[in-house]
Amino acid sequence: MEPVIETFESRKKHMCVKGEGLSIPVCDKASLPGTVTQRTCVFGGARIVLMPITDSIHLVHGPIGCAACTWDIRGSKSSREELYKKGCSTDLQEKDIVFGGEKKLFETVLELYNIYKPGAIFVYATCVSGVIGDDIKAVCKKSEDLTGCRVIPVQSEGFQDHNKTKGHWIGGDALLDYVIGTKEPEETTPFDINIVGEFNVAGDLWGIKPLLEEMGVNIISTISGDSHADEIAQAHRAKLNIVQCQKSSNYVARKMEKKYGIPFIKVNFFGLEQTTNSLREIADFFGDEEMIDRTEKIIERELMGVEDETQEYRERLEGKTVALYVGGNKAWSLVRAFEEVGMDVMMSGTKNGIKEDYERIKETVRDGTIIVDDANSTELARLLKKYKPNLLISGAKEKYISLKLGIPFCDFNHDRISAFAGFKGFVSFAKEVDASVSSPVFNLASKTLSKVSKTPKVGGDENAS
Ligand code: SF4
């Protein structure tokens, strides 16, 4: 069978076409040396799960590079504190590597506590602190005893796995072991929930929260967007967990179900149908007739506005194609939303997908869709050149590959600036996608690029004397 694109023999099975040959691509393997993978490490995986806790200090125990490369790694918004945005590191240096970094860590924690009095201090282990054997747990315990502030070890040494997904679980474990269940709520209601795996990127949470509150649901905590450590500490009293990012957070929901008996349902607030279904499922879970009625009224009111507001965009986007190269959750959860604006998802891929993610992608996309695992820059460029989508949806690392090829691009990763969740989010989504796909600049760019490709190379035949 024809390979999806020309690439190394051992990479060919990381790409497949739904309905032809492989069921899902080979995935969750260490990247091929030399292929310049775009993946991040286990520490990065833990940090993106925890960093949206806004009243906390996130202290990276390692050389400065680990902290610098991941500073403000998420575009998570806060309605309150901005403490989570501080870039804090113990900046381990040669002397610390030789004599150990525990003393420096202890002093740094105390200094940060004295300056900021945070809700919690998360201490992230990195490769270097792991290799030199610093006992982060012991230092955190000692600091917590002295200050009374939660000081939480996150055992996220980057070398533990090739897949940052393990980092998501380690971040979840830090919350399960040291935060959740450590405070009782002042009052509870029969409709208490946690929103798990919602990180408030670009303010997504603010498109969901008002809908849930209007339904009559009481949100104890969000894990972890726009949250405080104290709120997450009370999460064990919820009657239901709703899980938005199922890539990073099914793990936490499953563990909370086991430990506290809290059931969970998977929700998706990207797109109209999925938002509607999610709200109905939550109302049905509680089975309260008044809540079910209110939910239907909310849905009816919101849908009425959205139809009109998106019509113009849908007309222009009808029949256009889109390639997704995003996180494991968005690789399937965005598909229906694109169909709702009239677009065809012709490729979906992810850098760190595990079998569960690819099974979900396969269930969601149509036959003939290309499914890609851990594509490096060259492979991504080849995919774009060969299949020519009208739009690439990806993150900052892929942006210039796309733009240089004259292919419209939208950032749907941590750096995006528009919120896309909920009904109002869907309007922003349609508007932003249309602004990229319909931008006249790409007609000019493709003409310029074709001119460049026809220009003879220096030293080519036409320059020969
Ligand atoms: S934790 Fe390890 S792999 Fe991750 S950034 Fe630091 S040194 Fe690199």
Coordinates of C-alpha atoms and ligand atoms in Angstrom, one line a residue:
M1 CA 0.0 0.0 0.0
E2 CA 1.2 3.5 -0.8
P3 CA 2.7 5.2 2.2
V4 CA 0.9 8.4 3.3
I5 CA 4.1 10.3 2.6
E6 CA 7.7 9.4 2.0
T7 CA 9.5 9.1 5.3
F8 CA 11.8 6.7 7.2
E9 CA 10.7 3.0 7.0
S10 CA 10.2 2.8 10.8
R11 CA 8.0 6.0 10.7
K12 CA 5.6 4.8 8.0
K13 CA 3.4 2.9 10.4
H14 CA 2.9 6.0 12.5
M15 CA 0.6 7.3 9.8
C16 CA -2.5 5.6 8.4
V17 CA -5.7 6.3 6.5
K18 CA -9.0 5.4 8.2
G19 CA -10.6 2.5 6.4
E20 CA -7.4 1.4 4.6
G21 CA -4.7 -0.9 6.1
L22 CA -3.8 -0.1 9.7
S23 CA -6.7 0.4 12.1
I24 CA -4.8 3.1 14.1
P25 CA -1.2 4.3 13.7
V26 CA 1.6 2.9 15.7
C27 CA 1.8 5.2 18.7
D28 CA 3.2 5.8 22.2
K29 CA 6.7 4.9 21.2
A30 CA 10.0 6.7 21.8
S31 CA 10.6 9.2 19.0
L32 CA 13.1 8.1 16.3
P33 CA 16.5 9.7 17.1
G34 CA 17.4 12.4 14.6
T35 CA 13.8 13.2 13.5
V36 CA 13.6 16.3 15.6
T37 CA 10.4 15.4 17.4
Q38 CA 8.3 18.3 18.7
R39 CA 7.4 16.5 21.9
T40 CA 7.9 17.9 25.4
C41 CA 8.9 15.9 28.5
V42 CA 7.2 14.3 31.5
F43 CA 7.9 17.4 33.6
G44 CA 6.3 19.6 31.0
G45 CA 3.2 17.3 31.1
A46 CA 2.9 17.7 34.9
R47 CA 3.4 21.4 34.7
I48 CA 0.6 22.0 32.2
V49 CA -1.9 20.2 34.4
L50 CA -1.0 22.1 37.6
M51 CA 0.1 25.5 36.3
P52 CA -3.5 26.9 35.9
I53 CA -3.9 26.8 39.8
T54 CA -3.6 30.6 40.0
D55 CA -3.0 31.3 43.7
S56 CA 0.0 29.0 43.8
I57 CA 3.7 29.2 43.2
H58 CA 5.1 26.7 40.7
L59 CA 8.7 26.1 41.7
V60 CA 10.9 24.2 39.3
H61 CA 13.7 22.4 41.1
G62 CA 16.3 22.1 38.4
P63 CA 18.6 24.1 36.1
I64 CA 17.1 27.3 34.8
G65 CA 16.4 25.9 31.3
C66 CA 13.6 23.5 32.5
A67 CA 11.8 26.5 34.0
A68 CA 12.6 29.0 31.2
C69 CA 11.4 26.6 28.5
T70 CA 8.0 26.0 30.2
W71 CA 7.4 29.5 31.7
D72 CA 3.8 30.6 31.1
I73 CA 3.4 27.4 29.1
R74 CA -0.3 27.6 29.2
G75 CA -2.5 30.5 28.0
S76 CA -4.7 29.8 31.1
K77 CA -6.5 32.9 32.2
S78 CA -7.2 33.9 35.8
S79 CA -10.1 35.9 37.2
R80 CA -8.2 36.5 40.4
E81 CA -4.5 36.0 41.3
E82 CA -1.6 36.2 38.8
L83 CA 0.8 34.4 41.1
Y84 CA 0.9 31.3 38.9
K85 CA 2.5 33.4 36.1
K86 CA 5.7 33.9 38.2
G87 CA 8.6 31.9 36.8
C88 CA 10.3 30.3 39.8
S89 CA 13.3 28.0 39.7
T90 CA 16.0 26.9 42.1
D91 CA 18.4 27.4 39.2
L92 CA 20.6 24.4 40.1
Q93 CA 24.3 24.9 39.2
E94 CA 27.5 22.8 39.2
K95 CA 28.0 23.2 43.0
D96 CA 24.5 22.0 43.7
I97 CA 25.0 19.0 41.4
V98 CA 28.1 18.0 43.4
F99 CA 26.9 18.8 46.9
G100 CA 23.1 18.3 46.5
G101 CA 20.3 20.9 46.0
E102 CA 18.1 20.2 49.0
K103 CA 19.4 23.1 51.1
K104 CA 18.9 25.5 48.2
L105 CA 15.4 24.1 47.7
F106 CA 14.4 24.5 51.3
E107 CA 15.7 28.1 51.4
T108 CA 13.9 29.0 48.1
V109 CA 10.6 27.6 49.4
L110 CA 10.9 29.7 52.6
E111 CA 11.9 32.8 50.6
L112 CA 8.9 32.4 48.2
Y113 CA 6.5 31.7 51.1
N114 CA 7.7 34.9 52.9
I115 CA 7.4 37.1 49.9
Y116 CA 4.1 35.8 48.4
K117 CA 2.1 33.8 51.1
P118 CA 0.7 31.6 48.3
G119 CA -2.2 29.1 48.5
A120 CA 0.3 26.3 47.8
I121 CA 3.8 25.8 46.5
F122 CA 4.2 23.1 43.9
V123 CA 7.8 21.8 43.7
Y124 CA 8.6 20.1 40.4
A125 CA 11.4 17.5 40.2
T126 CA 13.4 17.6 36.9
C127 CA 15.9 15.3 35.4
V128 CA 18.8 16.9 37.3
S129 CA 17.2 16.9 40.7
G130 CA 16.2 13.3 40.1
V131 CA 19.7 12.2 39.0
I132 CA 21.4 13.8 42.0
G133 CA 18.8 12.2 44.3
D134 CA 17.4 15.2 46.1
D135 CA 14.7 14.1 48.5
I136 CA 12.0 16.6 47.4
K137 CA 9.3 14.9 49.5
A138 CA 11.3 15.4 52.7
V139 CA 12.1 19.0 51.9
C140 CA 8.4 19.7 51.1
K141 CA 7.3 18.1 54.3
K142 CA 9.9 20.1 56.4
S143 CA 8.9 23.4 54.7
E144 CA 5.2 22.7 55.1
D145 CA 5.6 21.9 58.8
L146 CA 7.5 25.2 59.3
T147 CA 5.3 27.5 57.2
G148 CA 1.8 25.9 57.4
C149 CA 1.5 26.4 53.7
R150 CA 0.9 23.4 51.4
V151 CA 4.2 22.5 49.8
I152 CA 3.6 19.8 47.3
P153 CA 6.2 17.5 45.7
V154 CA 5.6 16.7 42.1
Q155 CA 7.8 13.8 41.1
S156 CA 8.0 14.8 37.5
E157 CA 11.6 14.0 36.4
G158 CA 11.6 14.5 32.7
F159 CA 13.4 11.3 31.8
Q160 CA 10.7 9.0 33.2
D161 CA 9.0 8.3 29.9
H162 CA 9.0 9.3 26.2
N163 CA 5.4 10.5 26.6
K164 CA 4.3 13.6 28.5
T165 CA 1.0 11.9 29.3
K166 CA 2.8 10.3 32.2
G167 CA 3.4 13.8 33.4
H168 CA -0.3 14.5 33.3
W169 CA -0.8 11.6 35.6
I170 CA 2.0 12.6 37.9
G171 CA 0.4 16.1 38.2
G172 CA -2.9 14.4 39.0
D173 CA -1.3 12.3 41.6
A174 CA 0.2 15.4 43.3
L175 CA -3.4 16.7 43.7
L176 CA -4.8 13.4 44.8
D177 CA -2.1 12.7 47.4
Y178 CA -1.6 16.2 48.8
V179 CA -4.6 18.5 48.0
I180 CA -7.9 16.8 47.3
G181 CA -9.7 15.8 50.6
T182 CA -7.7 18.1 52.8
K183 CA -10.5 20.7 53.5
E184 CA -14.2 20.4 54.1
P185 CA -16.6 22.7 52.3
E186 CA -18.7 25.0 54.5
E187 CA -21.8 23.8 52.9
T188 CA -22.8 21.3 50.3
T189 CA -25.8 21.0 47.9
P190 CA -27.2 17.9 46.0
F191 CA -25.8 19.4 42.8
D192 CA -22.1 19.8 43.6
I193 CA -19.7 19.1 40.8
N194 CA -16.1 19.5 39.8
I195 CA -15.0 20.4 36.3
V196 CA -12.0 18.2 35.7
G197 CA -9.6 18.8 32.8
E198 CA -10.7 22.3 32.0
F199 CA -7.6 24.6 32.1
N200 CA -9.3 27.9 31.1
V201 CA -7.1 28.4 28.1
A202 CA -8.0 31.7 26.6
G203 CA -11.0 31.8 29.0
D204 CA -12.8 28.6 27.9
L205 CA -14.1 28.0 31.4
W206 CA -16.0 31.3 31.3
G207 CA -18.0 30.1 28.4
I208 CA -19.1 27.0 30.3
K209 CA -19.4 28.1 33.9
P210 CA -22.3 30.5 33.5
L211 CA -24.3 27.8 31.7
L212 CA -23.8 25.3 34.4
E213 CA -24.6 27.9 37.1
E214 CA -27.8 28.9 35.4
M215 CA -28.8 25.2 35.2
G216 CA -28.5 25.1 39.0
V217 CA -25.3 23.2 39.4
N218 CA -22.8 24.2 42.1
I219 CA -19.2 24.1 41.0
I220 CA -17.0 23.2 43.9
S221 CA -13.7 23.3 42.0
T222 CA -12.2 23.3 38.5
I223 CA -9.2 21.1 38.1
S224 CA -7.3 23.1 37.4
G225 CA -8.2 26.2 35.4
D226 CA -8.7 29.5 37.2
S227 CA -8.7 27.6 40.5
H228 CA -7.3 28.0 44.0
A229 CA -5.6 25.2 45.9
D230 CA -8.2 25.5 48.7
E231 CA -11.0 24.9 46.3
I232 CA -9.4 21.8 44.9
A233 CA -8.9 20.6 48.5
Q234 CA -12.7 20.4 48.8
A235 CA -13.3 18.5 45.5
H236 CA -13.9 15.2 47.3
R237 CA -17.4 16.3 48.3
A238 CA -18.7 16.6 44.7
K239 CA -21.6 14.4 43.6
L240 CA -20.3 14.3 40.0
N241 CA -17.1 15.0 38.1
I242 CA -17.5 16.2 34.5
V243 CA -14.3 15.6 32.5
Q244 CA -13.5 18.0 29.6
C245 CA -9.9 17.1 28.6
Q246 CA -10.1 13.4 28.6
K247 CA -6.5 13.1 27.5
S248 CA -5.0 14.5 30.7
S249 CA -7.8 14.0 33.2
N250 CA -9.6 10.7 32.9
Y251 CA -6.9 9.5 35.2
V252 CA -7.8 11.9 38.0
A253 CA -11.6 11.2 37.5
R254 CA -11.1 7.4 37.7
K255 CA -9.0 7.7 40.8
M256 CA -11.5 10.0 42.5
E257 CA -14.3 7.5 41.6
K258 CA -12.3 4.8 43.3
K259 CA -11.2 6.8 46.3
Y260 CA -14.3 8.9 47.0
G261 CA -17.0 7.1 45.0
I262 CA -17.6 10.2 42.8
P263 CA -19.0 9.1 39.4
F264 CA -17.8 10.9 36.3
I265 CA -19.1 11.7 32.8
K266 CA -17.1 12.8 29.8
V267 CA -18.2 16.1 28.4
N268 CA -17.2 18.2 25.4
F269 CA -18.0 21.9 25.1
F270 CA -16.5 22.4 21.7
G271 CA -19.2 22.8 19.1
L272 CA -23.0 23.1 19.4
E273 CA -24.1 19.5 19.3
Q274 CA -21.5 18.5 21.8
T275 CA -22.2 21.4 24.2
T276 CA -25.9 20.7 24.0
N277 CA -25.4 16.9 24.7
S278 CA -23.0 17.7 27.6
L279 CA -25.5 20.0 29.3
R280 CA -28.3 17.5 28.8
E281 CA -26.2 14.6 30.2
I282 CA -25.4 16.6 33.3
A283 CA -29.0 17.5 33.9
D284 CA -30.1 13.9 33.3
F285 CA -27.5 12.7 35.7
F286 CA -29.1 14.7 38.5
G287 CA -32.6 13.8 37.2
D288 CA -34.1 17.0 38.7
E289 CA -37.1 18.0 36.6
E290 CA -36.7 21.7 37.2
M291 CA -33.0 21.5 36.2
I292 CA -33.9 19.5 33.1
D293 CA -36.5 22.2 32.1
R294 CA -34.1 25.0 32.8
T295 CA -31.4 23.3 30.7
E296 CA -33.7 22.9 27.7
K297 CA -34.6 26.6 27.9
I298 CA -30.9 27.6 28.0
I299 CA -30.1 25.4 25.0
E300 CA -33.1 26.8 23.0
R301 CA -32.1 30.4 23.8
E302 CA -28.4 30.0 23.1
L303 CA -28.9 28.1 19.8
M304 CA -31.2 30.7 18.4
G305 CA -28.5 33.4 18.7
V306 CA -25.7 31.2 17.4
E307 CA -27.4 30.3 14.1
D308 CA -27.7 33.9 13.0
E309 CA -24.3 35.0 14.3
T310 CA -22.4 32.2 12.5
Q311 CA -24.3 32.1 9.2
E312 CA -21.9 34.3 7.3
Y313 CA -18.9 32.4 8.4
R314 CA -20.5 29.0 7.6
E315 CA -21.3 30.1 4.0
R316 CA -17.7 31.0 3.4
L317 CA -16.3 27.9 5.1
E318 CA -18.6 25.3 3.4
G319 CA -16.6 22.5 1.8
K320 CA -13.2 23.7 2.9
T321 CA -10.7 21.2 4.4
V322 CA -8.9 21.3 7.7
A323 CA -5.9 19.3 9.1
L324 CA -5.7 19.0 12.9
Y325 CA -2.3 18.4 14.6
V326 CA -3.1 19.1 18.2
G327 CA -3.3 17.5 21.7
G328 CA -4.9 14.1 22.0
N329 CA -8.2 15.4 23.2
K330 CA -8.7 18.1 20.6
A331 CA -7.7 15.7 17.8
W332 CA -11.2 14.2 18.1
S333 CA -13.2 16.7 20.2
L334 CA -12.9 19.4 17.5
V335 CA -14.0 17.2 14.6
R336 CA -17.8 17.7 15.0
A337 CA -17.3 21.5 15.6
F338 CA -15.6 21.8 12.3
E339 CA -18.3 19.8 10.6
E340 CA -20.8 22.3 12.1
V341 CA -19.1 25.2 10.3
G342 CA -19.2 23.1 7.1
M343 CA -15.6 22.0 7.0
D344 CA -14.1 18.6 6.3
V345 CA -11.5 17.2 8.6
M346 CA -9.1 15.5 6.2
M347 CA -6.3 14.8 8.7
S348 CA -6.0 14.4 12.5
G349 CA -2.9 13.8 14.4
T350 CA -1.2 14.3 17.7
K351 CA 2.4 14.3 19.1
N352 CA 1.8 12.3 22.3
G353 CA -1.3 10.3 21.6
I354 CA -1.8 6.9 23.3
K355 CA -3.9 4.0 22.0
E356 CA -7.0 5.3 23.7
D357 CA -6.6 8.7 21.9
Y358 CA -6.2 7.1 18.5
E359 CA -9.2 4.8 19.0
R360 CA -11.3 7.9 19.8
I361 CA -10.0 9.7 16.7
K362 CA -10.8 6.7 14.5
E363 CA -14.3 6.5 15.9
T364 CA -14.9 10.2 15.2
V365 CA -13.4 10.9 11.7
R366 CA -14.8 9.8 8.4
D367 CA -13.3 7.1 6.2
G368 CA -10.3 8.4 4.2
T369 CA -9.1 10.7 7.0
I370 CA -5.3 10.6 7.5
I371 CA -4.3 9.8 11.1
V372 CA -0.8 10.8 12.2
D373 CA 1.3 10.1 15.2
D374 CA 4.3 12.2 16.4
A375 CA 5.0 13.9 13.0
N376 CA 8.2 15.8 12.9
S377 CA 8.5 19.2 11.1
T378 CA 9.6 17.6 7.8
E379 CA 6.8 15.1 7.8
L380 CA 4.3 17.7 8.7
A381 CA 5.5 19.9 5.8
R382 CA 5.3 16.9 3.4
L383 CA 1.8 16.2 4.6
L384 CA 0.7 19.8 4.0
K385 CA 2.3 20.0 0.6
K386 CA 0.9 16.7 -0.6
Y387 CA -2.7 17.0 0.7
K388 CA -3.1 20.8 0.7
P389 CA -5.7 21.5 3.4
N390 CA -7.3 24.9 3.5
L391 CA -6.4 25.3 7.1
L392 CA -4.0 23.8 9.7
I393 CA -5.0 23.8 13.3
S394 CA -2.0 23.3 15.6
G395 CA 0.3 25.1 18.1
A396 CA 3.1 27.6 18.0
K397 CA 5.8 25.1 16.9
E398 CA 3.9 24.3 13.7
K399 CA 2.7 27.8 12.9
Y400 CA 5.6 28.9 10.6
I401 CA 5.7 25.6 8.8
S402 CA 2.2 26.2 7.7
L403 CA 2.5 29.9 7.0
K404 CA 5.7 29.5 5.0
L405 CA 3.7 27.0 2.8
G406 CA 1.0 29.6 2.3
I407 CA -1.5 27.5 4.3
P408 CA -3.8 29.4 6.6
F409 CA -3.2 28.5 10.3
C410 CA -5.0 28.8 13.6
D411 CA -3.4 28.3 17.0
F412 CA -5.7 26.0 19.0
N413 CA -3.1 25.2 21.5
H414 CA -2.0 26.9 24.7
D415 CA -1.3 30.2 23.1
R416 CA -4.6 30.9 21.5
I417 CA -6.3 34.1 22.5
S418 CA -10.0 33.4 21.7
A419 CA -12.1 31.2 23.9
F420 CA -13.9 28.5 21.9
A421 CA -15.9 26.6 24.5
G422 CA -19.7 26.8 24.9
F423 CA -22.2 28.5 22.6
K424 CA -20.5 31.9 22.6
G425 CA -17.2 30.2 22.2
F426 CA -18.6 28.5 19.0
V427 CA -19.3 31.9 17.5
S428 CA -15.6 33.0 18.2
F429 CA -14.4 29.7 16.8
A430 CA -16.3 30.2 13.5
K431 CA -15.2 33.8 13.3
E432 CA -11.5 33.0 13.9
V433 CA -11.5 30.0 11.5
D434 CA -13.1 32.1 8.8
A435 CA -10.7 35.0 9.4
S436 CA -7.8 32.6 8.6
V437 CA -9.3 30.6 5.8
S438 CA -10.9 33.5 4.0
S439 CA -8.0 35.9 4.5
P440 CA -6.9 37.4 1.1
V441 CA -3.3 37.3 2.2
F442 CA -3.0 33.6 1.5
N443 CA -3.9 34.2 -2.2
L444 CA -1.1 36.7 -2.4
A445 CA 1.3 34.3 -0.5
S446 CA 0.6 31.4 -2.7
K447 CA 1.3 33.5 -5.8
T448 CA 4.5 34.7 -4.3
L449 CA 5.5 31.2 -3.4
S450 CA 4.8 29.8 -6.8
K451 CA 6.9 32.7 -8.3
V452 CA 9.7 31.8 -6.0
S453 CA 9.6 28.2 -6.9
K454 CA 9.9 29.1 -10.6
T455 CA 12.9 31.4 -10.1
P456 CA 16.0 29.5 -11.3
K457 CA 18.5 28.7 -8.6
V458 CA 21.8 30.5 -8.5
G459 CA 24.2 28.3 -10.4
G460 CA 21.3 26.7 -12.4
D461 CA 21.2 26.3 -16.1
E462 CA 19.9 29.8 -17.0
N463 CA 22.8 31.4 -15.1
A464 CA 25.4 29.2 -16.7
S465 CA 27.7 31.2 -19.0
Ligands
SF4_1 S1 13.0 17.9 33.1 FE1 14.6 17.0 31.9 S2 13.8 16.6 29.8 FE2 12.5 18.1 30.9 S3 13.3 20.2 30.4 FE3 14.3 19.6 32.3 S4 16.2 18.6 31.7 FE4 14.9 18.6 29.8

